[in-house]
């Protein structure tokens, strides 16, 4: 049992992004599990506010209903790369037949390709946002939202993120 716990802890530590600047987070959310991630058949990982607070922050501005809205958060690419999802030189061949399924608390689900998050293929700026216009996301959107800033319609900007599954169709 101890070996299993140590193995799981080691996997979590090895999967976490290293040497990234720490940013301020809301203290009351530090231990909150924001969402779960499963990469193929690997054990599920719970991502917390504390995990995200260690990552570099970014902002994107999008137009929603005729108004400019600023979202702040982390790049989805950075979160997934820290969990071993292939990007950069590793995103080729069979890895190109992989996708990410994001599911919200309300059951809404959206599919994204890994190439949408990789700067070698696209702008790579799918965001995992926790703030809108400098304030925490309202409960009807958060605590986390995926923002796809280059989509013409906001339908793939998934609200209330609960789960991410990364699936490789070809192994």
PDB file of C-alpha atoms in Angstrom:
ATOM      1  CA  UNK A   1       0.000   0.000   0.000  1.00  0.00           C
ATOM      2  CA  UNK A   2       2.823   2.411   0.892  1.00  0.00           C
ATOM      3  CA  UNK A   3       4.507   1.645  -2.437  1.00  0.00           C
ATOM      4  CA  UNK A   4       1.282   2.424  -4.301  1.00  0.00           C
ATOM      5  CA  UNK A   5       0.864   5.758  -2.477  1.00  0.00           C
ATOM      6  CA  UNK A   6       4.494   6.699  -3.104  1.00  0.00           C
ATOM      7  CA  UNK A   7       4.119   5.779  -6.786  1.00  0.00           C
ATOM      8  CA  UNK A   8       1.003   7.932  -7.133  1.00  0.00           C
ATOM      9  CA  UNK A   9       2.708  10.851  -5.394  1.00  0.00           C
ATOM     10  CA  UNK A  10       5.762  10.500  -7.640  1.00  0.00           C
ATOM     11  CA  UNK A  11       3.538  10.485 -10.755  1.00  0.00           C
ATOM     12  CA  UNK A  12       1.792  13.663  -9.576  1.00  0.00           C
ATOM     13  CA  UNK A  13       5.104  15.404  -8.821  1.00  0.00           C
ATOM     14  CA  UNK A  14       6.696  14.340 -12.104  1.00  0.00           C
ATOM     15  CA  UNK A  15       3.635  15.448 -14.043  1.00  0.00           C
ATOM     16  CA  UNK A  16       3.512  18.912 -12.447  1.00  0.00           C
ATOM     17  CA  UNK A  17       5.085  21.776 -14.395  1.00  0.00           C
ATOM     18  CA  UNK A  18       8.434  22.721 -12.921  1.00  0.00           C
ATOM     19  CA  UNK A  19      10.121  26.103 -12.478  1.00  0.00           C
ATOM     20  CA  UNK A  20       7.074  28.209 -13.220  1.00  0.00           C
ATOM     21  CA  UNK A  21       6.438  31.465 -11.395  1.00  0.00           C
ATOM     22  CA  UNK A  22       3.942  31.374  -8.555  1.00  0.00           C
ATOM     23  CA  UNK A  23       1.029  33.766  -8.854  1.00  0.00           C
ATOM     24  CA  UNK A  24      -1.478  34.913  -6.293  1.00  0.00           C
ATOM     25  CA  UNK A  25      -4.527  32.719  -5.891  1.00  0.00           C
ATOM     26  CA  UNK A  26      -7.650  33.034  -3.826  1.00  0.00           C
ATOM     27  CA  UNK A  27      -6.674  31.384  -0.481  1.00  0.00           C
ATOM     28  CA  UNK A  28     -10.124  29.895   0.073  1.00  0.00           C
ATOM     29  CA  UNK A  29      -9.753  27.940  -3.194  1.00  0.00           C
ATOM     30  CA  UNK A  30      -6.182  26.672  -2.711  1.00  0.00           C
ATOM     31  CA  UNK A  31      -7.172  23.092  -1.850  1.00  0.00           C
ATOM     32  CA  UNK A  32     -10.256  23.023  -4.087  1.00  0.00           C
ATOM     33  CA  UNK A  33     -10.238  20.374  -6.797  1.00  0.00           C
ATOM     34  CA  UNK A  34     -11.102  22.326  -9.915  1.00  0.00           C
ATOM     35  CA  UNK A  35     -11.312  19.427 -12.357  1.00  0.00           C
ATOM     36  CA  UNK A  36     -10.091  15.910 -13.122  1.00  0.00           C
ATOM     37  CA  UNK A  37      -7.884  14.930 -16.050  1.00  0.00           C
ATOM     38  CA  UNK A  38      -7.396  11.482 -17.520  1.00  0.00           C
ATOM     39  CA  UNK A  39      -4.758  11.028 -20.212  1.00  0.00           C
ATOM     40  CA  UNK A  40      -5.436   7.787 -22.091  1.00  0.00           C
ATOM     41  CA  UNK A  41      -5.330   4.890 -19.639  1.00  0.00           C
ATOM     42  CA  UNK A  42      -3.178   6.626 -17.003  1.00  0.00           C
ATOM     43  CA  UNK A  43      -4.580   7.205 -13.516  1.00  0.00           C
ATOM     44  CA  UNK A  44      -6.864  10.213 -13.170  1.00  0.00           C
ATOM     45  CA  UNK A  45      -5.242  13.414 -11.857  1.00  0.00           C
ATOM     46  CA  UNK A  46      -7.093  16.021  -9.809  1.00  0.00           C
ATOM     47  CA  UNK A  47      -6.043  19.577 -10.670  1.00  0.00           C
ATOM     48  CA  UNK A  48      -6.386  22.107  -7.845  1.00  0.00           C
ATOM     49  CA  UNK A  49      -6.319  25.875  -7.604  1.00  0.00           C
ATOM     50  CA  UNK A  50      -2.897  25.515  -5.984  1.00  0.00           C
ATOM     51  CA  UNK A  51      -1.608  23.642  -9.060  1.00  0.00           C
ATOM     52  CA  UNK A  52      -2.823  26.397 -11.374  1.00  0.00           C
ATOM     53  CA  UNK A  53      -1.454  29.155  -9.112  1.00  0.00           C
ATOM     54  CA  UNK A  54       2.072  27.865  -9.818  1.00  0.00           C
ATOM     55  CA  UNK A  55       1.668  28.443 -13.561  1.00  0.00           C
ATOM     56  CA  UNK A  56       2.339  31.526 -15.660  1.00  0.00           C
ATOM     57  CA  UNK A  57      -0.740  33.729 -16.120  1.00  0.00           C
ATOM     58  CA  UNK A  58      -2.016  35.125 -19.432  1.00  0.00           C
ATOM     59  CA  UNK A  59      -4.878  37.276 -20.709  1.00  0.00           C
ATOM     60  CA  UNK A  60      -7.022  37.171 -23.833  1.00  0.00           C
ATOM     61  CA  UNK A  61      -9.654  39.620 -25.001  1.00  0.00           C
ATOM     62  CA  UNK A  62     -12.649  38.359 -26.940  1.00  0.00           C
ATOM     63  CA  UNK A  63     -15.849  39.879 -28.226  1.00  0.00           C
ATOM     64  CA  UNK A  64     -18.988  38.498 -26.620  1.00  0.00           C
ATOM     65  CA  UNK A  65     -22.390  39.831 -27.532  1.00  0.00           C
ATOM     66  CA  UNK A  66     -20.851  42.976 -29.027  1.00  0.00           C
ATOM     67  CA  UNK A  67     -18.658  43.761 -25.985  1.00  0.00           C
ATOM     68  CA  UNK A  68     -14.935  43.288 -25.361  1.00  0.00           C
ATOM     69  CA  UNK A  69     -14.328  40.873 -22.486  1.00  0.00           C
ATOM     70  CA  UNK A  70     -10.947  40.062 -20.911  1.00  0.00           C
ATOM     71  CA  UNK A  71     -10.267  36.591 -19.536  1.00  0.00           C
ATOM     72  CA  UNK A  72      -7.269  35.752 -17.345  1.00  0.00           C
ATOM     73  CA  UNK A  73      -5.899  32.301 -16.681  1.00  0.00           C
ATOM     74  CA  UNK A  74      -3.347  29.759 -17.893  1.00  0.00           C
ATOM     75  CA  UNK A  75      -2.803  28.172 -21.284  1.00  0.00           C
ATOM     76  CA  UNK A  76      -4.498  24.802 -21.543  1.00  0.00           C
ATOM     77  CA  UNK A  77      -1.384  23.586 -23.363  1.00  0.00           C
ATOM     78  CA  UNK A  78       0.732  24.225 -20.260  1.00  0.00           C
ATOM     79  CA  UNK A  79      -1.637  22.256 -18.029  1.00  0.00           C
ATOM     80  CA  UNK A  80      -1.760  19.264 -20.365  1.00  0.00           C
ATOM     81  CA  UNK A  81       1.962  19.304 -21.194  1.00  0.00           C
ATOM     82  CA  UNK A  82       2.652  19.093 -17.458  1.00  0.00           C
ATOM     83  CA  UNK A  83       0.567  15.906 -17.419  1.00  0.00           C
ATOM     84  CA  UNK A  84       2.545  14.271 -20.232  1.00  0.00           C
ATOM     85  CA  UNK A  85       0.337  15.101 -23.230  1.00  0.00           C
ATOM     86  CA  UNK A  86       2.540  15.260 -26.373  1.00  0.00           C
ATOM     87  CA  UNK A  87       3.211  18.712 -27.810  1.00  0.00           C
ATOM     88  CA  UNK A  88       6.032  20.235 -29.825  1.00  0.00           C
ATOM     89  CA  UNK A  89       8.272  17.662 -31.518  1.00  0.00           C
ATOM     90  CA  UNK A  90       6.310  14.799 -29.901  1.00  0.00           C
ATOM     91  CA  UNK A  91       3.043  15.890 -31.540  1.00  0.00           C
ATOM     92  CA  UNK A  92       3.428  13.962 -34.779  1.00  0.00           C
ATOM     93  CA  UNK A  93       2.483  10.621 -36.309  1.00  0.00           C
ATOM     94  CA  UNK A  94      -0.002   8.668 -34.183  1.00  0.00           C
ATOM     95  CA  UNK A  95      -0.169  11.487 -31.621  1.00  0.00           C
ATOM     96  CA  UNK A  96      -1.974  13.603 -34.240  1.00  0.00           C
ATOM     97  CA  UNK A  97      -4.930  11.238 -33.879  1.00  0.00           C
ATOM     98  CA  UNK A  98      -5.505  12.411 -30.300  1.00  0.00           C
ATOM     99  CA  UNK A  99      -8.151  14.747 -28.993  1.00  0.00           C
ATOM    100  CA  UNK A 100      -9.286  16.356 -25.772  1.00  0.00           C
ATOM    101  CA  UNK A 101     -12.869  16.062 -24.556  1.00  0.00           C
ATOM    102  CA  UNK A 102     -13.791  18.746 -22.018  1.00  0.00           C
ATOM    103  CA  UNK A 103     -16.976  18.335 -19.984  1.00  0.00           C
ATOM    104  CA  UNK A 104     -18.720  20.949 -17.853  1.00  0.00           C
ATOM    105  CA  UNK A 105     -20.685  20.485 -14.625  1.00  0.00           C
ATOM    106  CA  UNK A 106     -23.896  20.823 -16.631  1.00  0.00           C
ATOM    107  CA  UNK A 107     -22.940  17.921 -18.928  1.00  0.00           C
ATOM    108  CA  UNK A 108     -22.061  20.134 -21.911  1.00  0.00           C
ATOM    109  CA  UNK A 109     -19.056  18.677 -23.723  1.00  0.00           C
ATOM    110  CA  UNK A 110     -16.663  20.001 -26.371  1.00  0.00           C
ATOM    111  CA  UNK A 111     -13.895  18.334 -28.401  1.00  0.00           C
ATOM    112  CA  UNK A 112     -10.606  20.100 -29.135  1.00  0.00           C
ATOM    113  CA  UNK A 113      -7.646  18.787 -31.109  1.00  0.00           C
ATOM    114  CA  UNK A 114      -4.189  18.867 -29.585  1.00  0.00           C
ATOM    115  CA  UNK A 115      -2.979  20.888 -32.590  1.00  0.00           C
ATOM    116  CA  UNK A 116      -5.276  23.745 -31.500  1.00  0.00           C
ATOM    117  CA  UNK A 117      -3.137  24.085 -28.367  1.00  0.00           C
ATOM    118  CA  UNK A 118       0.299  23.644 -29.964  1.00  0.00           C
ATOM    119  CA  UNK A 119       2.007  26.803 -31.220  1.00  0.00           C
ATOM    120  CA  UNK A 120       3.769  24.782 -33.943  1.00  0.00           C
ATOM    121  CA  UNK A 121       0.332  24.280 -35.559  1.00  0.00           C
ATOM    122  CA  UNK A 122      -1.791  27.261 -34.526  1.00  0.00           C
ATOM    123  CA  UNK A 123      -1.963  30.272 -32.226  1.00  0.00           C
ATOM    124  CA  UNK A 124      -2.061  27.740 -29.383  1.00  0.00           C
ATOM    125  CA  UNK A 125      -3.954  30.030 -27.071  1.00  0.00           C
ATOM    126  CA  UNK A 126      -6.852  27.998 -25.729  1.00  0.00           C
ATOM    127  CA  UNK A 127      -7.160  29.371 -22.217  1.00  0.00           C
ATOM    128  CA  UNK A 128      -8.217  27.869 -18.938  1.00  0.00           C
ATOM    129  CA  UNK A 129      -9.686  31.038 -17.436  1.00  0.00           C
ATOM    130  CA  UNK A 130     -10.566  31.740 -13.808  1.00  0.00           C
ATOM    131  CA  UNK A 131     -11.211  35.491 -14.125  1.00  0.00           C
ATOM    132  CA  UNK A 132     -13.285  37.720 -16.349  1.00  0.00           C
ATOM    133  CA  UNK A 133     -12.637  41.465 -16.453  1.00  0.00           C
ATOM    134  CA  UNK A 134     -10.385  41.131 -13.395  1.00  0.00           C
ATOM    135  CA  UNK A 135     -12.943  39.320 -11.208  1.00  0.00           C
ATOM    136  CA  UNK A 136     -13.489  35.621 -10.443  1.00  0.00           C
ATOM    137  CA  UNK A 137     -15.839  33.946 -12.893  1.00  0.00           C
ATOM    138  CA  UNK A 138     -19.469  33.930 -11.745  1.00  0.00           C
ATOM    139  CA  UNK A 139     -20.812  30.567 -10.575  1.00  0.00           C
ATOM    140  CA  UNK A 140     -22.697  30.147 -13.874  1.00  0.00           C
ATOM    141  CA  UNK A 141     -19.347  30.158 -15.738  1.00  0.00           C
ATOM    142  CA  UNK A 142     -16.711  28.908 -13.318  1.00  0.00           C
ATOM    143  CA  UNK A 143     -14.741  28.361 -11.332  1.00  0.00           C
ATOM    144  CA  UNK A 144     -12.967  27.552 -14.635  1.00  0.00           C
ATOM    145  CA  UNK A 145     -13.894  28.136 -18.241  1.00  0.00           C
ATOM    146  CA  UNK A 146     -12.127  27.161 -21.449  1.00  0.00           C
ATOM    147  CA  UNK A 147     -11.886  30.164 -23.767  1.00  0.00           C
ATOM    148  CA  UNK A 148     -11.311  29.635 -27.509  1.00  0.00           C
ATOM    149  CA  UNK A 149     -10.467  33.226 -28.508  1.00  0.00           C
ATOM    150  CA  UNK A 150     -10.270  32.638 -32.273  1.00  0.00           C
ATOM    151  CA  UNK A 151     -13.628  30.894 -32.679  1.00  0.00           C
ATOM    152  CA  UNK A 152     -16.222  33.017 -34.450  1.00  0.00           C
ATOM    153  CA  UNK A 153     -18.932  31.689 -32.097  1.00  0.00           C
ATOM    154  CA  UNK A 154     -18.370  31.218 -28.349  1.00  0.00           C
ATOM    155  CA  UNK A 155     -20.037  27.756 -28.355  1.00  0.00           C
ATOM    156  CA  UNK A 156     -16.715  25.971 -27.675  1.00  0.00           C
ATOM    157  CA  UNK A 157     -15.825  28.260 -24.769  1.00  0.00           C
ATOM    158  CA  UNK A 158     -16.916  25.652 -22.259  1.00  0.00           C
ATOM    159  CA  UNK A 159     -18.255  26.897 -18.910  1.00  0.00           C
ATOM    160  CA  UNK A 160     -17.948  25.218 -15.496  1.00  0.00           C
ATOM    161  CA  UNK A 161     -15.141  22.827 -16.476  1.00  0.00           C
ATOM    162  CA  UNK A 162     -15.370  19.580 -14.525  1.00  0.00           C
ATOM    163  CA  UNK A 163     -13.387  17.020 -16.489  1.00  0.00           C
ATOM    164  CA  UNK A 164     -10.857  16.627 -19.297  1.00  0.00           C
ATOM    165  CA  UNK A 165     -10.191  13.374 -21.111  1.00  0.00           C
ATOM    166  CA  UNK A 166      -7.275  13.158 -23.539  1.00  0.00           C
ATOM    167  CA  UNK A 167      -7.799  10.241 -25.882  1.00  0.00           C
ATOM    168  CA  UNK A 168      -5.400   8.711 -28.413  1.00  0.00           C
ATOM    169  CA  UNK A 169      -7.315   7.048 -31.228  1.00  0.00           C
ATOM    170  CA  UNK A 170      -4.189   5.265 -32.501  1.00  0.00           C
ATOM    171  CA  UNK A 171      -1.784   3.696 -30.080  1.00  0.00           C
TER     172      UNK A 171
END
